[in-house]
Amino acid sequence: MANDANPQEVAEKFLDKLKDSPFVMIGLTDSNDHSEPMTAQIDDDQPNTLFFFAGDDNRLASGGDAMAQFAAKGHDFFACLNGVVSTDNDRAQIDKLWNNHVEAWFPKGKDDPNLTLLRFDIESAELWETDISLAGRLKMLFGGTIQAKDMPDHAEVGSVA
């Protein structure tokens, strides 16, 4: 970690950034399929789990070990997440996470026979906050040497909560 970053603070920033732009690239690690963009649904009661509404025929629906990558809107925060994808068709969880954006993809609603709720339980993550300090930006602009104190935060965490 640079700057003596507090891993918990970096993890909290990640969750805030993900709520602002909930799109990740995710793929199963034991598959030859490419990763695909998915919209993460966040349950504040389960901060180490991302949920995805998908079709039963989605390439992630078989479940297994997975990796997800995230880039914030402003390209000032990045994450690589390792975990396990599984099916979680609990109706209460579906009701809790359902929203207009999901309904646009599933016009038959929560009872769509092709609808499945996938959960991605995060086991570890590597997080980068790339907002270099003002001093660091000036050094880059004028050819100075960037010091550790000017560097952005970076953390490896076993939990994003």
XYZ file of C-alpha atoms in Angstrom:
161
model
C 0.000 0.000 0.000
C 1.150 3.490 -0.744
C 0.708 6.415 1.616
C 0.006 4.186 4.611
C -3.488 3.748 3.196
C -6.105 2.346 5.491
C -7.447 -0.737 3.643
C -10.893 -0.204 5.170
C -11.059 3.371 3.863
C -9.974 2.260 0.389
C -12.610 -0.516 0.462
C -15.308 1.979 1.468
C -14.288 4.255 -1.413
C -14.600 1.269 -3.739
C -18.185 0.603 -2.646
C -19.058 4.295 -3.094
C -17.532 4.328 -6.586
C -19.334 1.087 -7.502
C -22.672 2.533 -6.375
C -22.018 5.556 -8.607
C -21.195 3.379 -11.632
C -22.239 -0.241 -10.979
C -20.714 -1.854 -14.051
C -18.098 -4.606 -13.882
C -16.503 -7.027 -16.307
C -16.860 -10.515 -14.849
C -15.977 -13.995 -16.030
C -15.529 -17.504 -14.729
C -11.859 -18.310 -14.276
C -12.149 -21.950 -15.390
C -13.972 -21.071 -18.621
C -12.753 -20.202 -22.086
C -15.525 -17.605 -22.340
C -14.553 -13.958 -22.203
C -15.608 -11.775 -19.320
C -18.767 -9.788 -19.919
C -20.168 -6.496 -18.669
C -22.762 -6.852 -15.931
C -24.606 -4.356 -13.746
C -23.901 -5.052 -10.093
C -26.737 -4.787 -7.599
C -25.482 -3.893 -4.128
C -27.161 -5.005 -0.929
C -25.782 -2.864 1.906
C -26.540 -5.746 4.281
C -24.123 -7.962 2.307
C -21.262 -5.660 1.254
C -18.929 -8.542 0.291
C -21.439 -9.824 -2.256
C -22.422 -8.380 -5.613
C -25.650 -9.505 -7.244
C -26.475 -9.693 -10.938
C -29.809 -10.269 -12.616
C -29.219 -12.484 -15.634
C -30.881 -14.954 -17.942
C -30.730 -18.660 -17.164
C -28.631 -19.053 -20.317
C -26.023 -16.470 -19.254
C -22.420 -17.729 -19.373
C -22.069 -17.074 -15.617
C -25.184 -19.049 -14.672
C -23.248 -22.308 -14.275
C -21.359 -20.669 -11.407
C -17.842 -21.211 -10.133
C -14.674 -19.274 -9.387
C -14.711 -15.851 -11.005
C -12.808 -12.592 -11.415
C -14.371 -9.181 -11.881
C -12.751 -5.907 -12.910
C -14.056 -2.426 -12.187
C -13.101 1.028 -13.469
C -14.787 4.072 -11.952
C -16.475 6.682 -14.140
C -13.683 9.187 -13.653
C -10.943 6.576 -14.085
C -9.752 7.467 -10.603
C -10.449 4.083 -9.009
C -9.884 0.512 -10.185
C -10.561 -2.880 -8.650
C -9.910 -6.527 -9.376
C -12.157 -8.872 -7.406
C -11.775 -12.598 -6.860
C -14.634 -14.781 -5.655
C -17.317 -17.322 -6.430
C -20.468 -16.960 -8.539
C -23.557 -18.954 -7.578
C -27.318 -18.805 -8.090
C -29.426 -17.135 -5.408
C -33.051 -17.131 -6.509
C -34.360 -16.196 -3.072
C -37.560 -14.253 -3.779
C -36.994 -11.859 -0.869
C -33.555 -10.960 -2.278
C -34.994 -10.511 -5.769
C -37.701 -8.217 -4.368
C -35.112 -6.226 -2.417
C -32.850 -5.616 -5.433
C -35.482 -5.239 -8.172
C -35.557 -1.818 -9.851
C -36.626 -0.102 -13.086
C -33.277 -0.765 -14.771
C -33.642 -4.507 -14.189
C -37.251 -4.465 -15.343
C -36.115 -2.944 -18.650
C -34.159 -6.167 -19.300
C -36.895 -8.464 -17.982
C -40.237 -7.024 -19.156
C -42.101 -10.094 -17.833
C -41.033 -8.976 -14.374
C -39.850 -10.947 -11.384
C -41.721 -14.034 -12.577
C -39.917 -14.162 -15.934
C -39.051 -17.853 -16.397
C -35.611 -16.909 -17.788
C -34.719 -14.674 -14.809
C -32.021 -15.771 -12.406
C -30.259 -13.863 -9.649
C -26.540 -14.513 -9.473
C -24.420 -13.705 -6.452
C -20.705 -13.046 -6.535
C -19.206 -13.612 -3.101
C -15.970 -11.635 -2.975
C -13.105 -13.520 -1.344
C -10.326 -11.001 -2.008
C -9.781 -7.758 -3.864
C -7.022 -5.497 -5.045
C -8.040 -1.843 -5.124
C -6.320 1.196 -6.625
C -7.228 4.803 -6.044
C -5.397 6.745 -8.735
C -6.092 10.288 -7.697
C -2.502 11.526 -7.456
C -1.963 14.463 -5.104
C -1.703 17.998 -6.467
C 2.041 17.993 -5.713
C 2.379 14.741 -7.656
C 0.486 16.173 -10.633
C 2.727 19.245 -10.694
C 5.819 17.029 -10.590
C 4.472 14.994 -13.510
C 3.730 18.163 -15.451
C 7.155 19.717 -14.869
C 9.285 16.574 -14.835
C 9.839 16.147 -11.092
C 10.158 12.863 -9.222
C 6.982 11.561 -7.630
C 7.488 10.557 -4.018
C 5.536 7.906 -2.081
C 3.611 10.651 -0.258
C 2.313 11.896 -3.630
C 1.098 8.494 -4.759
C -2.489 7.290 -4.738
C -3.782 4.626 -2.346
C -3.587 0.918 -3.092
C -4.832 -1.943 -0.965
C -5.150 -5.702 -1.077
C -8.085 -6.772 1.053
C -9.802 -9.987 2.017
C -13.064 -8.105 2.386
C -14.609 -5.011 0.878
C -16.817 -4.398 3.907
